[in-house]
Short mmCIF file of C-alpha atoms in Angstrom, two decimals:
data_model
loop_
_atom_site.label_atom_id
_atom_site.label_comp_id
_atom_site.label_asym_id
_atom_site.label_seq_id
_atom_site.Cartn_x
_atom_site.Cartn_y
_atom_site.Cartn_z
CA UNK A 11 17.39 8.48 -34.58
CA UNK A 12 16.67 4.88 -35.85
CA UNK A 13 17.88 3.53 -32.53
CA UNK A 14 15.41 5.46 -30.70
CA UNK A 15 12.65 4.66 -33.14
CA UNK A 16 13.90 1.32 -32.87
CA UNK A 17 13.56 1.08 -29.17
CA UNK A 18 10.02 3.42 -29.31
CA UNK A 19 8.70 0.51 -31.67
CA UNK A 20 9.62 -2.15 -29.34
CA UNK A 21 7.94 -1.05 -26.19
CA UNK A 22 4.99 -0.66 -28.08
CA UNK A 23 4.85 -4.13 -29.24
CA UNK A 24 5.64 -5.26 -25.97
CA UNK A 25 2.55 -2.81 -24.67
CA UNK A 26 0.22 -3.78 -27.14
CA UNK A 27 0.66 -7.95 -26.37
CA UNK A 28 0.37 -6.67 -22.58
CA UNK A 29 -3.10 -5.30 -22.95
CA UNK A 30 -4.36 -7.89 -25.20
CA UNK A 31 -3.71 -10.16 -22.30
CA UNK A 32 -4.81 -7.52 -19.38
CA UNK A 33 -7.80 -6.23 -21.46
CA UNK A 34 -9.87 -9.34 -20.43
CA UNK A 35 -8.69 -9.93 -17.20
CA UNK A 36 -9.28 -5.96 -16.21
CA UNK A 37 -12.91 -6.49 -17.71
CA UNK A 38 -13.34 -9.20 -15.72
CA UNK A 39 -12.17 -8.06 -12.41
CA UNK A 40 -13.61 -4.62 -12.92
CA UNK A 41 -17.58 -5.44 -12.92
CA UNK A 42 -17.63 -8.65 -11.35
CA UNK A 43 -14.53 -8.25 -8.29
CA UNK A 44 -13.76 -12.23 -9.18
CA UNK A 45 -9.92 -12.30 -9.61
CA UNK A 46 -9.88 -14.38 -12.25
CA UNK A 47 -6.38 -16.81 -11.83
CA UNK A 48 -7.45 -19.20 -14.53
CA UNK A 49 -7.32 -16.11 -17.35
CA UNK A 50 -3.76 -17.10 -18.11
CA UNK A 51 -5.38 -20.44 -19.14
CA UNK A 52 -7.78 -18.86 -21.22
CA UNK A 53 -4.71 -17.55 -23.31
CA UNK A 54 -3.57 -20.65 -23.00
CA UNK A 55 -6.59 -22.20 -24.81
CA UNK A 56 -7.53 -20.00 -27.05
CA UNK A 57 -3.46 -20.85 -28.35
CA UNK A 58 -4.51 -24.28 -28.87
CA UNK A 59 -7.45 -23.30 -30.30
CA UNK A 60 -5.58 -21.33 -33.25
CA UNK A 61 -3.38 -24.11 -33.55
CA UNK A 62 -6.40 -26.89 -33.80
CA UNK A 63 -8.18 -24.76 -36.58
CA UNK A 64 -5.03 -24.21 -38.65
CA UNK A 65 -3.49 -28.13 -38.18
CA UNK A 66 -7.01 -29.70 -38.73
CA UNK A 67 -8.66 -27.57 -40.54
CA UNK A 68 -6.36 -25.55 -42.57
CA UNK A 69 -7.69 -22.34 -41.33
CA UNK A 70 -5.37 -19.60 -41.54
CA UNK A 71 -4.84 -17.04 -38.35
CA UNK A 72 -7.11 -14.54 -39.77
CA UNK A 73 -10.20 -16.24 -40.48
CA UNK A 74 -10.23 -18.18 -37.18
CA UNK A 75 -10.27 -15.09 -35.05
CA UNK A 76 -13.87 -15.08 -35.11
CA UNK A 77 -14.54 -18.65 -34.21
CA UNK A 78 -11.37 -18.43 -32.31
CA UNK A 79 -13.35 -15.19 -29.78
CA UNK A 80 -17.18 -17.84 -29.97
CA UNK A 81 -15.28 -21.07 -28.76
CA UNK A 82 -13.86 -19.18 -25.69
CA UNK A 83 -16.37 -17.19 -25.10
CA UNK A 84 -18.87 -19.92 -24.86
CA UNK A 85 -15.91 -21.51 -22.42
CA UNK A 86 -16.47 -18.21 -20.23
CA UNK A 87 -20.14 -18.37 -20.37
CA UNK A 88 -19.90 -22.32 -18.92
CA UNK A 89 -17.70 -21.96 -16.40
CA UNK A 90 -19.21 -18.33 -15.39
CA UNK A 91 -22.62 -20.52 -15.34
CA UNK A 92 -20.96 -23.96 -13.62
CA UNK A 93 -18.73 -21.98 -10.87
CA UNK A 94 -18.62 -18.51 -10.75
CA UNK A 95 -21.95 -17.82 -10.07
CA UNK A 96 -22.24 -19.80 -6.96
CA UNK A 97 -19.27 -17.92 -5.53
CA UNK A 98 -19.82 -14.06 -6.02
CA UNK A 99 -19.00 -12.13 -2.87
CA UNK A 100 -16.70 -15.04 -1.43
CA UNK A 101 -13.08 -13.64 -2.90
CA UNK A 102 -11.22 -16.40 -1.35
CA UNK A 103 -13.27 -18.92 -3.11
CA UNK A 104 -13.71 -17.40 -6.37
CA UNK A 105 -9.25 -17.48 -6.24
CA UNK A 106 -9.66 -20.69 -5.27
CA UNK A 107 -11.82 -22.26 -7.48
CA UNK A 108 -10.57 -20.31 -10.95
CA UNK A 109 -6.91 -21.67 -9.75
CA UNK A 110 -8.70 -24.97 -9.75
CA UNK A 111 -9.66 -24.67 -13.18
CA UNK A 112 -6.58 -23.36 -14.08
CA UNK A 113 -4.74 -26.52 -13.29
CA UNK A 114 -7.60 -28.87 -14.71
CA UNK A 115 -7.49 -27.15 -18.03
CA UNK A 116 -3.52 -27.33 -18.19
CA UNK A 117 -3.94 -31.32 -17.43
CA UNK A 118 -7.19 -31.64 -19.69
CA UNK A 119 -4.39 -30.53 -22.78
CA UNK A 120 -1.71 -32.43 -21.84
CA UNK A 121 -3.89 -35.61 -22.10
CA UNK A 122 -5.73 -34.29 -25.21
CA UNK A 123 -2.95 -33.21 -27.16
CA UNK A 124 0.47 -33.55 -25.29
CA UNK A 125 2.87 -31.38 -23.74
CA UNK A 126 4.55 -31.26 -26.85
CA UNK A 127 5.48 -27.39 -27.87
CA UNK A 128 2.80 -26.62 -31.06
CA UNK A 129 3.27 -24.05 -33.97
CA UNK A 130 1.05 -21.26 -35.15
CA UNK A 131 2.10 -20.26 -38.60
CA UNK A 132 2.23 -16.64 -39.31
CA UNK A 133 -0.24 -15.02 -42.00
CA UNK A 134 2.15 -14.79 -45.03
CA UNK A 135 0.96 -11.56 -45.85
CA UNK A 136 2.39 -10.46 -42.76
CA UNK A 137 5.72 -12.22 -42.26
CA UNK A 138 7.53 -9.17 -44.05
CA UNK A 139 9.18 -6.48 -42.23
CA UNK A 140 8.44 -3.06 -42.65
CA UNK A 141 11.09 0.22 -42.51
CA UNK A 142 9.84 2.87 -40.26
CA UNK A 143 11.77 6.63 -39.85
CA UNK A 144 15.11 4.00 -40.70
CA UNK A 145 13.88 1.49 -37.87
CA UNK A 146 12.63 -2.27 -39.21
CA UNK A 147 10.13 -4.07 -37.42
CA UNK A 148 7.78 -6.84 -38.09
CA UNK A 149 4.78 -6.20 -39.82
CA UNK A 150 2.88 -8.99 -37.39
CA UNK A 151 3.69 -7.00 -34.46
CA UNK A 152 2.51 -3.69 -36.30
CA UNK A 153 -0.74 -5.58 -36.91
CA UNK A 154 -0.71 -7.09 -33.18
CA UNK A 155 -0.34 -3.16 -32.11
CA UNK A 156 -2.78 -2.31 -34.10
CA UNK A 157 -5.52 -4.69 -33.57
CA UNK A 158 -5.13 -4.31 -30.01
CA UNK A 159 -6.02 -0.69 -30.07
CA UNK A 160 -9.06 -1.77 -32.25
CA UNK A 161 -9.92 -4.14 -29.59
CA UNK A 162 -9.79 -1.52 -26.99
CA UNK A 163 -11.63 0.82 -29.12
CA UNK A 164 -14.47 -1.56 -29.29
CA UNK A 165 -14.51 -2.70 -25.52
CA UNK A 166 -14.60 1.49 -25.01
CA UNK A 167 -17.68 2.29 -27.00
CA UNK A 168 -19.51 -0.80 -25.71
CA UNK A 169 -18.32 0.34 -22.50
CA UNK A 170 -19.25 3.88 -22.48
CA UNK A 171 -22.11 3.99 -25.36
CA UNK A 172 -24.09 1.22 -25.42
CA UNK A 173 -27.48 -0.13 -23.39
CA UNK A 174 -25.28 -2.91 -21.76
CA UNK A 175 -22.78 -0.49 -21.09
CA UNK A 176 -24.98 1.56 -19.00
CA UNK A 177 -25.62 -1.50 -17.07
CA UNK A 178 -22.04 -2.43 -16.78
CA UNK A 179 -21.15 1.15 -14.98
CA UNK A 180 -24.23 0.76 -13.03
CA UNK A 181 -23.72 -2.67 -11.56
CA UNK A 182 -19.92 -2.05 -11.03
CA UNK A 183 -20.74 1.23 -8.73
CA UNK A 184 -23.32 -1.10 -6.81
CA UNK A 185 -25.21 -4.20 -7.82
CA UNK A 186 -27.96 -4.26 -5.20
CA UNK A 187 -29.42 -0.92 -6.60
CA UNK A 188 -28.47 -1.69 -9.98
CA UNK A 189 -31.00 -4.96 -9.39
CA UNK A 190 -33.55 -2.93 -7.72
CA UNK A 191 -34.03 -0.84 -10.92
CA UNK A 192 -34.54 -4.05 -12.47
CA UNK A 193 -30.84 -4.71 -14.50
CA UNK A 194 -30.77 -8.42 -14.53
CA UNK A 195 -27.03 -8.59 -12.89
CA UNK A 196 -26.92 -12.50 -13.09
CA UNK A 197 -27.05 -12.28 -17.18
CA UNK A 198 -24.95 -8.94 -17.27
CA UNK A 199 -22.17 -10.55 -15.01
CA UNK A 200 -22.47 -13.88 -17.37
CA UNK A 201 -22.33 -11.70 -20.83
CA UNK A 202 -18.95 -10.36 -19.09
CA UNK A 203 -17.12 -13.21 -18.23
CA UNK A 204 -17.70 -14.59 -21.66
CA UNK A 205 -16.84 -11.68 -23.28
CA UNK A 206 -13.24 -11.29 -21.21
CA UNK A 207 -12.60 -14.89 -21.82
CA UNK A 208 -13.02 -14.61 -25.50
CA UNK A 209 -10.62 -11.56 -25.53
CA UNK A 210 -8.14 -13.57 -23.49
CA UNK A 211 -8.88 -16.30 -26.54
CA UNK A 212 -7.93 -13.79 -29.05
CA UNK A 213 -4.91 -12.59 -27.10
CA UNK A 214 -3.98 -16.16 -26.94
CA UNK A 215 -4.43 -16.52 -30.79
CA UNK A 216 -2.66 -13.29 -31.39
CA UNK A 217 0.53 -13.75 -29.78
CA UNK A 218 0.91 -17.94 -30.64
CA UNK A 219 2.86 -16.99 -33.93
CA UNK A 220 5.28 -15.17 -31.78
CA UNK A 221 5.33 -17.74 -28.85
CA UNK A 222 5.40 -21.47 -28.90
CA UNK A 223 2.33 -23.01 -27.90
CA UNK A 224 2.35 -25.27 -24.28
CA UNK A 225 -0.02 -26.02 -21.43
CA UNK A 226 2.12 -23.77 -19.63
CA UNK A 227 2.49 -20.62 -21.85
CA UNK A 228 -0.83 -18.81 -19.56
CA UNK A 229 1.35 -18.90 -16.05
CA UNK A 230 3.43 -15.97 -17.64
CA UNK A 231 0.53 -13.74 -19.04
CA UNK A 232 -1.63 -13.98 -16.44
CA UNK A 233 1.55 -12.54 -14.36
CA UNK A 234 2.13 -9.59 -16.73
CA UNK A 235 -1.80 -9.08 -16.73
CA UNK A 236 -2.39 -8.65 -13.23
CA UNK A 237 0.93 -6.03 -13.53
CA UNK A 238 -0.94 -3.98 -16.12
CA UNK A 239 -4.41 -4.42 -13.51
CA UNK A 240 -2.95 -3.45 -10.52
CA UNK A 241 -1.12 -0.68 -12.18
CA UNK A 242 -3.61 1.36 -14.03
CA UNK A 243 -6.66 0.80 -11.40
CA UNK A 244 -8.84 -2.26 -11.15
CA UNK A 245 -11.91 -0.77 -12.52
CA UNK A 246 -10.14 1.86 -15.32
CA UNK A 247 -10.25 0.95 -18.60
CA UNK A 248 -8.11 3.65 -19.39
CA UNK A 249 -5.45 2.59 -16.55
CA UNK A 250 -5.01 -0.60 -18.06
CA UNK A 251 -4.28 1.28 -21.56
CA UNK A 252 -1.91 3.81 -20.16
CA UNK A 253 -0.19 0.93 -17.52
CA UNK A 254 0.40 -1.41 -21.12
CA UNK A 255 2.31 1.70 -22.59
CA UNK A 256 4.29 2.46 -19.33
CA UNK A 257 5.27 -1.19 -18.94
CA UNK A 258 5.87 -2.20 -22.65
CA UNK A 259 8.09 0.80 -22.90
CA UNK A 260 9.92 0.60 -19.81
CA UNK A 261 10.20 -3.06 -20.11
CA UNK A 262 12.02 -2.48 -23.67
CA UNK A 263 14.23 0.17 -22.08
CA UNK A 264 15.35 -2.37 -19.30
CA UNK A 265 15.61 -5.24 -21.52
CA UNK A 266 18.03 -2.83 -24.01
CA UNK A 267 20.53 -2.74 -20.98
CA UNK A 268 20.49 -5.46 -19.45
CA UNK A 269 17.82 -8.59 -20.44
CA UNK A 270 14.66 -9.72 -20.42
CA UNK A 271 14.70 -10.91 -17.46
CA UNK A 272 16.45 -8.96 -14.75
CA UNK A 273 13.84 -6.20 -17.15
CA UNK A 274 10.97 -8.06 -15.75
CA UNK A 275 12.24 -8.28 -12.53
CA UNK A 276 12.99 -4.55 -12.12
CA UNK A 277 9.06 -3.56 -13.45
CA UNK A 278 7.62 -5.62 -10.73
CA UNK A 279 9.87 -4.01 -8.17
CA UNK A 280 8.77 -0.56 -9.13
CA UNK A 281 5.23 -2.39 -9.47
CA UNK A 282 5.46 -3.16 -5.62
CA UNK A 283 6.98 0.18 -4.59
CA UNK A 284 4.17 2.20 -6.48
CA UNK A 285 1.13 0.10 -4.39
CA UNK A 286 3.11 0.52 -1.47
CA UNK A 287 2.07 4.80 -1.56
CA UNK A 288 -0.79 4.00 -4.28
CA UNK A 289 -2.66 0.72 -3.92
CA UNK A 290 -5.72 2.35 -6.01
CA UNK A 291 -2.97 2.17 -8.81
CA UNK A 292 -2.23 4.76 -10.97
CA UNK A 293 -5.66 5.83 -12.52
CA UNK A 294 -9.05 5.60 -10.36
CA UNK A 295 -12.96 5.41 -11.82
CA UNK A 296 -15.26 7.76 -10.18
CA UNK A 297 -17.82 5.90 -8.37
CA UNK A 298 -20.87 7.45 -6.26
CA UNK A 299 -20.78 6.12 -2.45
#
């Protein structure tokens, strides 16, 4: 019984880390169409961030969140505002130019602060592990899973019950109209890239007590995001909660018999055979044509 609780436990912290990464990048994708390859960076940063505050300021994780979501936000809104917006509706430039920036904000940290790995040290509060049904896990990763739920919660009822919500659903089932009735789509598209780059930030923050902390650490969760993406639907919000939970779950089931790796390896196999017979992925929004 422990074993399986044990196992349960660990695909859900593996699922909850996946959609802190994915939640962003699905928000992103999902109202503006720009596939966003610079999102892993904005993990990346908002990493460095955490580490910056805590190093230099002696801000522990906690209390930085906040500033941790404004810094990368306000990075979203500038390079939404410097790049993106001269490039909606041209998809190869958009992938060029945010793999462009990408790159440039890899190099911009090596020079700033090195390629050295950094630290992130864990909240002491919740570097104890806690006994569940005979299973022990970490009590960080129980917080990760459930602030990640929070998160989701939030980006729901914005989503689904709120003034710029309504907007949101309108512009992403067709802008053109959406303007004609007056819905300023420059601003709405602008308010959402900030606001997926600051949840990449926080993902980023979340997971750097975990992780070490490099320039590079982003090429790997902007992989595992696009995974979760393409799975659950580009423009489903729920998709890319239910894909998390099918991935973090069969991830730790692979990785229990074999490793992490050849685990990883496997997923994006069955990734590839699933688009093959269902490129829509496996959850679809309704949209009026």
């Amino acid at each position: 019984m422990d074993i399986i609780v044990s196992q349960l436990m660990t695909g859900l912290s593996i699922a909850s880390i996946l959609m802190l990464v994915a939640l962003g990048l699905a928000i992103i994708y999902g109202v503006t169409g720009v596939i966003n390859l610079a999102h892993g960076e904005f993990v990346m940063l908002g990493a460095y961030v955490a580490w910056a505050l805590q190093t230099e300021f002696g801000m522990g994780l906690l209390a930085s969140l906040v500033p941790i979501f404004l810094i990368m936000a306000l990075v979203g809104w500038l390079v939404e505002v410097l790049v993106i917006s001269r490039l909606y509706d041209r998809l190869l430039d958009t992938i060029l130019a945010t793999w462009g920036i990408g790159v440039m904000a890899q190099q911009a940290v090596r020079l700033v602060v090195g390629g050295e790995l950094r630290y992130v040290q864990m909240p002491e509060s919740l570097s104890k592990s806690v006994t569940i049904l005979g299973a022990t896990d970490s009590a960080y990763r129980l917080f990760i899973l459930f602030v990640a739920l929070a998160l989701f919660g939030l980006t729901w009822v914005i989503y689904r019950y709120t003034n710029f919500g309504l907007k949101l659903r309108a512009i992403t089932q067709n802008r053109a109209i959406a303007s004609s009735f007056g819905i300023n789509t420059a601003r709405i598209y602008r308010l959402t890239f900030a606001y997926g780059a600051g949840m990449a930030g926080l993902a980023g923050a979340l997971v750097s007590p975990l992780k070490s902390v490099s320039p590079e650490m982003g090429t790997t969760y902007v992989v595992d995001a696009f995974m979760v993406v393409v799975l659950g639907g580009t423009q489903s919000l729920m998709g890319t909660l239910a894909s998390s939970g099918i991935l973090g779950e069969l991830s730790g089931y692979l990785a229990f018999y074999s490793n992490d790796t050849i685990a990883k390896a496997l997923v994006l196999v069955a990734i590839v055979a699933l688009i093959r017979f269902r490129p829509q992925g496996l959850f679809t929004a309704r949209a009026r044509t």
